[in-house]
Coordinates of N, CA and C in Angstrom, one line a residue:
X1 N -3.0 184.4 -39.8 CA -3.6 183.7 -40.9 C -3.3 184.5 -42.2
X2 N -2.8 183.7 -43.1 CA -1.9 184.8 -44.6 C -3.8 185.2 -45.1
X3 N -3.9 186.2 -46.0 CA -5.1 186.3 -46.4 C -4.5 187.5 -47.5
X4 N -5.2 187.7 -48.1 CA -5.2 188.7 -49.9 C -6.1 189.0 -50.2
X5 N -6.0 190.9 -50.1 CA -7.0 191.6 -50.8 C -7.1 191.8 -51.9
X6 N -8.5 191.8 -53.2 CA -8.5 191.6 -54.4 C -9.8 192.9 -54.6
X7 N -9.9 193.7 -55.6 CA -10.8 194.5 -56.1 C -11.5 193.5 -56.8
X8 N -12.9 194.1 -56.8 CA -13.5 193.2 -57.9 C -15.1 193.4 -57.8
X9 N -15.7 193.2 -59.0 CA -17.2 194.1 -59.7 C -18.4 194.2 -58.2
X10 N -17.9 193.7 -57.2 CA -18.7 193.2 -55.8 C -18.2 193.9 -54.6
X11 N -17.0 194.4 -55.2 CA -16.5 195.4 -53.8 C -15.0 194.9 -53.5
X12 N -14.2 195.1 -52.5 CA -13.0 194.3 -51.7 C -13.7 193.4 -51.4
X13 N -12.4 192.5 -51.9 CA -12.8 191.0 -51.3 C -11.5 190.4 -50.2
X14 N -11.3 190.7 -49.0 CA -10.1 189.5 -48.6 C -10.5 188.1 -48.3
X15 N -9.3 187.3 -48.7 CA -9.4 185.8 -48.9 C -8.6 185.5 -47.8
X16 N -8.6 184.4 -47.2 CA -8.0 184.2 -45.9 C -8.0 182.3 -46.3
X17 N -6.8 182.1 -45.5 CA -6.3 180.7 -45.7 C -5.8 180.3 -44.7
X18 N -5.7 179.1 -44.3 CA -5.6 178.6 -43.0 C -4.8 176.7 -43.4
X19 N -3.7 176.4 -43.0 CA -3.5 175.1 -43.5 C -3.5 174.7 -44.9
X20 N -3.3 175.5 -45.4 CA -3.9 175.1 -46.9 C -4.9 174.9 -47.9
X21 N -6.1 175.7 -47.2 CA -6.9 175.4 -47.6 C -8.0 177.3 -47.5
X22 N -8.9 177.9 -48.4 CA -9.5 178.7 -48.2 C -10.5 178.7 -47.1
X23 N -10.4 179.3 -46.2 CA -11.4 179.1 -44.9 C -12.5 180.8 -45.1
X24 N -11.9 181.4 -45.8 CA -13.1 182.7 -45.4 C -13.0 183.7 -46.6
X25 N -13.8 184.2 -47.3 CA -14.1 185.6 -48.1 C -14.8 186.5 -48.0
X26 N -14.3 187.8 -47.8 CA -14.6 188.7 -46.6 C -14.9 189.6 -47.4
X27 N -15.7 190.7 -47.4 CA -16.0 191.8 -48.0 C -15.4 192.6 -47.0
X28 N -14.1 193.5 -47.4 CA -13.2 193.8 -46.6 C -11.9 194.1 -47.3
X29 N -10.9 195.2 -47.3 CA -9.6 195.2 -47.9 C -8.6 195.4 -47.0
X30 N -8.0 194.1 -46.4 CA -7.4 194.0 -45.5 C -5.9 194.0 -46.0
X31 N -5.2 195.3 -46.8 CA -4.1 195.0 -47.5 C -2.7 195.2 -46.6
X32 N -3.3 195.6 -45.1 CA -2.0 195.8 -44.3 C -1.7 194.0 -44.1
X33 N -2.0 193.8 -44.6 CA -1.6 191.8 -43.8 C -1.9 191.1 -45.2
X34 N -1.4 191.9 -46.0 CA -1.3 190.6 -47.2 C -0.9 189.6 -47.5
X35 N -0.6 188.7 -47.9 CA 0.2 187.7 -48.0 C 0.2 186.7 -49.3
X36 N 0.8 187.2 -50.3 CA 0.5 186.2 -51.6 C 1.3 184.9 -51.9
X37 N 0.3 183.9 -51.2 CA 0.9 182.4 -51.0 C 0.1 182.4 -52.4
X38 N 0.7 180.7 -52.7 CA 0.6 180.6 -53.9 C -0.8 180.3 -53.9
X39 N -1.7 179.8 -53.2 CA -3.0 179.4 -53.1 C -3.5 180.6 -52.8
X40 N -3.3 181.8 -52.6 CA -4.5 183.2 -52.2 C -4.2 183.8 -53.5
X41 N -2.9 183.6 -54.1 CA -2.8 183.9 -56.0 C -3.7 183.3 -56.4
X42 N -3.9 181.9 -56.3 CA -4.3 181.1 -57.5 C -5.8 181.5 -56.9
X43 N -6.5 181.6 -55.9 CA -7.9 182.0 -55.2 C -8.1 183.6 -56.0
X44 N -7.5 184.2 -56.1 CA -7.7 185.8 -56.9 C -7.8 185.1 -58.5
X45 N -6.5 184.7 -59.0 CA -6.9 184.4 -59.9 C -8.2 183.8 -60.9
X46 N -8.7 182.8 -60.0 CA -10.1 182.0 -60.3 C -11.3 183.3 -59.9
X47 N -11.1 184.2 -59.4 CA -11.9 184.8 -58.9 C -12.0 185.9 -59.9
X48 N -10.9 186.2 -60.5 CA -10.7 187.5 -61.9 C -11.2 186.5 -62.7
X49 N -10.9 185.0 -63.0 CA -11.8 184.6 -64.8 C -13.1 184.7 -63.9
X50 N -13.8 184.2 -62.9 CA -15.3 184.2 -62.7 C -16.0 185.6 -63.2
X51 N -15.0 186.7 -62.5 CA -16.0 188.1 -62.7 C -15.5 188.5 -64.3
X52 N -14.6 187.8 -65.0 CA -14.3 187.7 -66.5 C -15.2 187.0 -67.3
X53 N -16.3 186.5 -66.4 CA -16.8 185.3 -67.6 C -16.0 183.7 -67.9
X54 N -15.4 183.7 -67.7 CA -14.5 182.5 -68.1 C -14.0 181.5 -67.1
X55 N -14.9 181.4 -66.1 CA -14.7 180.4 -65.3 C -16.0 180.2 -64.6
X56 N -16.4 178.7 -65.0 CA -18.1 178.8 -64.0 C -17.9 177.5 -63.0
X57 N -16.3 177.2 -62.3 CA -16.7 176.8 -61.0 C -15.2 176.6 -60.8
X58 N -15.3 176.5 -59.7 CA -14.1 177.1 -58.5 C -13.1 175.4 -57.9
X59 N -12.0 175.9 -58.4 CA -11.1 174.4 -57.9 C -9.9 175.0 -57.1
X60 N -10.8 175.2 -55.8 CA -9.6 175.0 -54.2 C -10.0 174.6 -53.5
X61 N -9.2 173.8 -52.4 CA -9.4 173.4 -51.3 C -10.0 174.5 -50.2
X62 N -11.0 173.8 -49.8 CA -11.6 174.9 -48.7 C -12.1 174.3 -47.4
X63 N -11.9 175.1 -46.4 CA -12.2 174.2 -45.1 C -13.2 175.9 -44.3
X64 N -14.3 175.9 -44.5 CA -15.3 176.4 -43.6 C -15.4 175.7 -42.4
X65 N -14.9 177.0 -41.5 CA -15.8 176.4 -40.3 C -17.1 176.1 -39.8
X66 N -18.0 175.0 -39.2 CA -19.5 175.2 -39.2 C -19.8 174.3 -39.1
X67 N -21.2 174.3 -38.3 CA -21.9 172.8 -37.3 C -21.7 172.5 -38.9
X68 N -22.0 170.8 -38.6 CA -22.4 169.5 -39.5 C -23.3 170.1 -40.5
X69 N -24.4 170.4 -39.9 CA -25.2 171.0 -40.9 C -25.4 171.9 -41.8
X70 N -24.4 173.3 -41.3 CA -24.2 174.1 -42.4 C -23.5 173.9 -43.0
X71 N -21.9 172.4 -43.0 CA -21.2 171.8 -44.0 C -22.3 171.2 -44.9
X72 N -23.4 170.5 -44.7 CA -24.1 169.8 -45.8 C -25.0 171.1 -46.4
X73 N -25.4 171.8 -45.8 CA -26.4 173.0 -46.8 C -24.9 173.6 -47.8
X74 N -23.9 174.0 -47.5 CA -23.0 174.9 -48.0 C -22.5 173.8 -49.1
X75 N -21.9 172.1 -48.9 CA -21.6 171.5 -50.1 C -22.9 171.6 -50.9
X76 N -24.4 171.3 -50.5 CA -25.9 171.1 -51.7 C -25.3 172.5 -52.7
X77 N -25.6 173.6 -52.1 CA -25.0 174.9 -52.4 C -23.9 174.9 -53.3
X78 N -22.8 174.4 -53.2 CA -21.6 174.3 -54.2 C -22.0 173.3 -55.5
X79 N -23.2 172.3 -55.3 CA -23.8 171.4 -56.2 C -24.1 172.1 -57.2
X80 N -24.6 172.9 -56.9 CA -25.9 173.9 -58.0 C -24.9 174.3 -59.1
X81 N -25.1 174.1 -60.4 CA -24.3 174.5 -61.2 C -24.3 175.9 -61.7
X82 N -23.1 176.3 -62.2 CA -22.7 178.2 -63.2 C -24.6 178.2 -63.3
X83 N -25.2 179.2 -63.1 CA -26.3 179.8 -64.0 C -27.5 179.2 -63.5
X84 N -27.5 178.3 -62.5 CA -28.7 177.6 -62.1 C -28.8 178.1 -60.7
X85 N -30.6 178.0 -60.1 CA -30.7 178.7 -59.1 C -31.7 177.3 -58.5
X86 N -31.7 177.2 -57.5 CA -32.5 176.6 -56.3 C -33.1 176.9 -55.2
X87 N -34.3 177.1 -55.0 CA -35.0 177.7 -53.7 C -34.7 177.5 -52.0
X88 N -34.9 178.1 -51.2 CA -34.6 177.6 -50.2 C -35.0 176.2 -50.1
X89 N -36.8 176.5 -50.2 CA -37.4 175.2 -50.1 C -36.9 174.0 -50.7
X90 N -36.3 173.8 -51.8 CA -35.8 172.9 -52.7 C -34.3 172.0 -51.8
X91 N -33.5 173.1 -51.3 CA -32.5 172.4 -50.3 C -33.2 172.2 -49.0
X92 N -34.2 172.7 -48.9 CA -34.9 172.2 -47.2 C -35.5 170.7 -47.4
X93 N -36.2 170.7 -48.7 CA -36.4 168.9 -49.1 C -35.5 168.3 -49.4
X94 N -34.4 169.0 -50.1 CA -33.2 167.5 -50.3 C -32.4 167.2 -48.8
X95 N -32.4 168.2 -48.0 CA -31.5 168.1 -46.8 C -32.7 167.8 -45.5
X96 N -33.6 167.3 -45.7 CA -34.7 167.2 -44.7 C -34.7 168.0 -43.7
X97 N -34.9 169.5 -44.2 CA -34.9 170.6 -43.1 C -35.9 171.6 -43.6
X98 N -36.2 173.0 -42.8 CA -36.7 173.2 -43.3 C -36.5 175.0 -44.2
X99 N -36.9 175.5 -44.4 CA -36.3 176.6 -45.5 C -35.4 177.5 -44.7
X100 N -36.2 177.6 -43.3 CA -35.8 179.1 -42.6 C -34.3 178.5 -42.1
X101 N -34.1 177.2 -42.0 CA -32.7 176.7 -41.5 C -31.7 176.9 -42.4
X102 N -32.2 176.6 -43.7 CA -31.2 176.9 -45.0 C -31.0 178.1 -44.8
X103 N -32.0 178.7 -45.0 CA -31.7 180.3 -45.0 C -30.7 180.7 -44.0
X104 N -30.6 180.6 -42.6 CA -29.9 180.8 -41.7 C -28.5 180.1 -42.0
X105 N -28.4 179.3 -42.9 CA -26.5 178.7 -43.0 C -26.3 179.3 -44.2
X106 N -26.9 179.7 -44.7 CA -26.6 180.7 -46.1 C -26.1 181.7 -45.6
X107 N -26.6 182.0 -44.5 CA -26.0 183.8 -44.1 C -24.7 183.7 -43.3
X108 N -25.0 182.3 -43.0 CA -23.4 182.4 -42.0 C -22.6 181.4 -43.0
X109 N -22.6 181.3 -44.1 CA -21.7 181.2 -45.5 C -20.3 181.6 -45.1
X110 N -19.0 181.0 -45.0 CA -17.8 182.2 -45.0 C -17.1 182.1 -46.2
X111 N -17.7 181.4 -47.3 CA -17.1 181.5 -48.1 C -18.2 181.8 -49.5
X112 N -18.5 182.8 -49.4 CA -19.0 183.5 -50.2 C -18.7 183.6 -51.6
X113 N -19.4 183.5 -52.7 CA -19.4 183.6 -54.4 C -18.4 181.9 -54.9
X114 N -17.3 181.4 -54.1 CA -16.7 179.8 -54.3 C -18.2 179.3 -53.9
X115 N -18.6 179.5 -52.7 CA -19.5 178.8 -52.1 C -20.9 179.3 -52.3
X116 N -21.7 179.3 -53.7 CA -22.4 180.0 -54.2 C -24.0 180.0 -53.4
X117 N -23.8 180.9 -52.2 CA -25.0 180.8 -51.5 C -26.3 182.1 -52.3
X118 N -25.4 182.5 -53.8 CA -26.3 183.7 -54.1 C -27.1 183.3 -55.5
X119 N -26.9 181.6 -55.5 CA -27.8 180.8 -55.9 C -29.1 180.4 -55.4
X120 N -29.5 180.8 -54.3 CA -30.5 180.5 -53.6 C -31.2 181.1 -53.4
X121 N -32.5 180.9 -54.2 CA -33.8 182.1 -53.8 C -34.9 181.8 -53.2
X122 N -35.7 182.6 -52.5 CA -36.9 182.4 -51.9 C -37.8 181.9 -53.4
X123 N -38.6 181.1 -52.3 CA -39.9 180.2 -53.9 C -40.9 181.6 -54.5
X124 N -41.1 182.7 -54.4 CA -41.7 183.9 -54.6 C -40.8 184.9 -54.5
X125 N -39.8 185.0 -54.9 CA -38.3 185.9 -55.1 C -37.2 185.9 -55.2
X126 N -36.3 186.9 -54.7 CA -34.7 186.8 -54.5 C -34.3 186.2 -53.2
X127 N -35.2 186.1 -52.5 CA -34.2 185.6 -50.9 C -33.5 186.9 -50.2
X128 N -32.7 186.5 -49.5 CA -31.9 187.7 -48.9 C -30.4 187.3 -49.4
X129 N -28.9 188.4 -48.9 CA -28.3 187.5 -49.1 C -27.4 189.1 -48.2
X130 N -26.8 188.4 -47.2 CA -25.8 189.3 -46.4 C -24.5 189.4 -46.7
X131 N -23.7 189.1 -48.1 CA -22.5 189.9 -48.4 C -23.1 191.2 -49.4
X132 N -21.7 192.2 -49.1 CA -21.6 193.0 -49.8 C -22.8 194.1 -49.7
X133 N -23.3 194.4 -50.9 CA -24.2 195.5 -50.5 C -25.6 194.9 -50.6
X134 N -26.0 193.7 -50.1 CA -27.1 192.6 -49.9 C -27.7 192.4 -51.0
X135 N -28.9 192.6 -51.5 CA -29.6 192.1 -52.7 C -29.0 192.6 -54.0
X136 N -28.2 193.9 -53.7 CA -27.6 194.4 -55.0 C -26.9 193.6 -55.7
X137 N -25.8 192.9 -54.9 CA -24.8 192.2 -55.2 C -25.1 191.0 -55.4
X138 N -26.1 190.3 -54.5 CA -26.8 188.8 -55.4 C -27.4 189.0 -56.6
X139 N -28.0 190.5 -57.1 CA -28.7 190.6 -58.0 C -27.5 190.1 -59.5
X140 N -26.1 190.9 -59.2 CA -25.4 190.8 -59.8 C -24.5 189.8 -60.0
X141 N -24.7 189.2 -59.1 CA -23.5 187.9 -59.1 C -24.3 187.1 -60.2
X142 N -25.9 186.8 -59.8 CA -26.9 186.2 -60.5 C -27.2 186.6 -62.3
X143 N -26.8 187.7 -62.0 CA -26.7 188.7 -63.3 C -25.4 188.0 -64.6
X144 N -24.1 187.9 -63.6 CA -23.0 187.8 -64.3 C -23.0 186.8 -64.7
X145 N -23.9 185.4 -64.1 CA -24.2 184.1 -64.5 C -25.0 183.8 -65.6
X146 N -26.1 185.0 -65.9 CA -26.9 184.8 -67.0 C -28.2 184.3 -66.3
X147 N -28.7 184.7 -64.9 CA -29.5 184.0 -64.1 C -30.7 185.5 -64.3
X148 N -32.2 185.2 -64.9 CA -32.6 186.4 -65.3 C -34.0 186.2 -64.5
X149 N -33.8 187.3 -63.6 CA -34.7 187.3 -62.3 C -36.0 188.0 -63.1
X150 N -37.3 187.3 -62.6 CA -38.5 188.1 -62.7 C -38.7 189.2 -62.2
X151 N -39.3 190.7 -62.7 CA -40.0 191.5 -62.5 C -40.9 191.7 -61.4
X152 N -40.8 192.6 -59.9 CA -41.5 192.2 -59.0 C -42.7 192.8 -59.6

């Protein structure tokens, strides 16, 4: 599978592609198996304006693997616009489920920061979020968006 390591304000990131399409973003610098297709270029590139400020939403083709249902929590999730945040509970009522289920397809996310699962907070906090260095790095991603978290 071609895939491309990229530095960036979150840590190594490898991108991995499958048919044409981004299938996984890995916290991980997998630079012995590089492969700069034109789509794991253009996937770094969108990823350097985002952590630049200058890009607040992501245009590639992407195929996650994942039951039915974590395809519909992970598209609600790509809904949410640059700088806006939504509770679990909020996608548990639009998707008729219930929070702790969202929560659990958030974590098995494989396409992390495109697929902005670090949009999504607990109704009385940050939530969890299992890339990178966990709450640090949602703190930040939420940070780079202009998303300004309350004071515990």
């Amino acid at each position: 599978m071609p895939s491309i390591s990229t530095s960036t304000p979150v840590g190594h990131l490898t991108i991995d592609e499958r048919d044409g399409a981004i299938v996984a973003i890995r916290w991980a610098d997998d630079t012995a198996g590089s492969n700069g297709s034109a789509l794991l270029n253009d996937a770094v590139g969108q990823l350097q304006e985002y952590f630049a400020g200058r890009r607040m939403r992501f245009d590639l083709p992407l195929a996650a693997a994942g039951t039915s249902f974590e395809k519909r929590v992970w598209a609600a999730m790509s809904a949410i616009p640059f700088g806006e945040t939504r509770t679990y509970g909020d996608l548990a009522h639009d998707l008729d489920s219930g929070p702790r289920a969202i929560g659990r397809a958030c974590g098995r996310n494989p396409i992390p920061i495109v697929v902005p699962c670090h949009r999504i907070l607990a109704r009385h906090g940050i939530g969890g979020f299992s890339g990178g260095t966990g709450l640090p790095t949602k703190e930040l991603l939420l940070s780079l968006e202009g998303v300004m978290l309350k004071a515990a």
